[in-house]
Amino acid sequence: PPPAALLHAMVPFRPETPPDLTGTHVLITGGTDDPMIPRDQTEELAAILRAGGADVELELAPGGHQLTAPELEKVRDWLAEILRDAS
């Protein structure tokens, strides 16, 4: 399965059973003080995806809902590593 980078993502719904995400690499980023997506929602999303078997990396940084250069660099580096390992 293709990797997924979820930036400032929230729980869109709570599934009765987690989806089968075995082998899926997921990076979730967020701000610890995000006024739109509270930290607990980001952490809950990570837990839901992990329960489905995804390999989840959760990266929370000080800040709000804005994207930052370090966050985008993290996504770039993470994706490069995932793609390098896949080849």
Coordinates of C-alpha atoms in Angstrom, one line a residue:
P1 CA 0.0 0.0 0.0
P2 CA 1.1 3.6 -0.6
P3 CA 2.3 5.6 2.3
A4 CA 0.2 8.4 3.7
A5 CA 1.3 11.7 5.2
L6 CA -1.6 13.3 7.2
L7 CA -0.9 16.9 8.2
H8 CA -3.0 18.3 11.0
A9 CA -5.5 15.5 10.5
M10 CA -8.6 14.8 12.6
V11 CA -10.8 11.8 13.3
P12 CA -13.4 12.0 10.5
F13 CA -15.5 9.2 12.1
R14 CA -15.0 6.4 14.6
P15 CA -15.2 3.0 12.8
E16 CA -16.8 0.1 14.6
T17 CA -13.9 -2.1 13.6
P18 CA -10.6 -0.6 12.4
P19 CA -9.8 -0.9 8.7
D20 CA -7.1 -3.3 7.6
L21 CA -4.1 -1.1 7.1
T22 CA -1.4 -3.8 7.5
G23 CA 1.8 -2.7 5.8
T24 CA 0.7 0.9 5.5
H25 CA 3.2 3.6 6.6
V26 CA 1.5 6.7 8.0
L27 CA 3.0 9.9 9.2
I28 CA 0.7 12.2 11.2
T29 CA 1.8 15.7 12.1
G30 CA 0.0 18.3 14.2
G31 CA 0.4 21.2 16.5
T32 CA 0.2 20.8 20.3
D33 CA -1.9 23.9 20.5
D34 CA -4.0 23.6 17.4
P35 CA -7.3 25.4 18.0
M36 CA -9.0 23.5 15.1
I37 CA -7.8 20.0 15.7
P38 CA -7.2 19.3 19.4
R39 CA -4.2 17.1 20.3
D40 CA -6.4 14.3 21.6
Q41 CA -8.1 14.0 18.2
T42 CA -4.7 13.6 16.5
E43 CA -3.6 11.0 19.1
E44 CA -7.0 9.2 18.7
L45 CA -6.5 9.0 14.9
A46 CA -3.1 7.5 15.4
A47 CA -4.5 4.9 17.7
I48 CA -7.3 4.0 15.2
L49 CA -4.8 3.6 12.4
R50 CA -2.5 1.5 14.6
A51 CA -5.4 -0.7 15.7
G52 CA -5.8 -1.4 11.9
G53 CA -2.2 -2.5 11.6
A54 CA -0.7 0.7 10.2
D55 CA 2.9 1.6 11.0
V56 CA 2.2 5.1 12.4
E57 CA 4.7 7.8 13.2
L58 CA 3.1 10.7 15.2
E59 CA 5.0 14.0 15.1
L60 CA 3.5 16.7 17.3
A61 CA 5.3 20.1 17.5
P62 CA 4.6 23.3 19.4
G63 CA 2.3 25.5 17.5
G64 CA -1.2 25.7 16.1
H65 CA -2.9 24.8 12.8
Q66 CA -0.3 26.4 10.5
L67 CA 2.2 24.3 8.4
T68 CA 5.8 25.0 9.2
A69 CA 9.0 24.6 7.2
P70 CA 10.3 22.0 9.7
E71 CA 7.1 20.0 9.4
L72 CA 7.3 20.0 5.6
E73 CA 10.9 18.9 5.8
K74 CA 9.9 16.1 8.1
V75 CA 7.4 14.9 5.6
R76 CA 9.9 15.1 2.8
D77 CA 12.5 13.2 4.8
W78 CA 10.0 10.6 6.0
L79 CA 8.7 9.9 2.5
A80 CA 12.2 9.7 1.1
E81 CA 13.1 7.1 3.7
I82 CA 9.9 5.1 3.1
L83 CA 10.5 5.1 -0.7
R84 CA 14.2 4.2 -0.3
D85 CA 13.3 1.2 2.0
A86 CA 10.7 0.1 -0.6
S87 CA 13.2 -0.1 -3.5

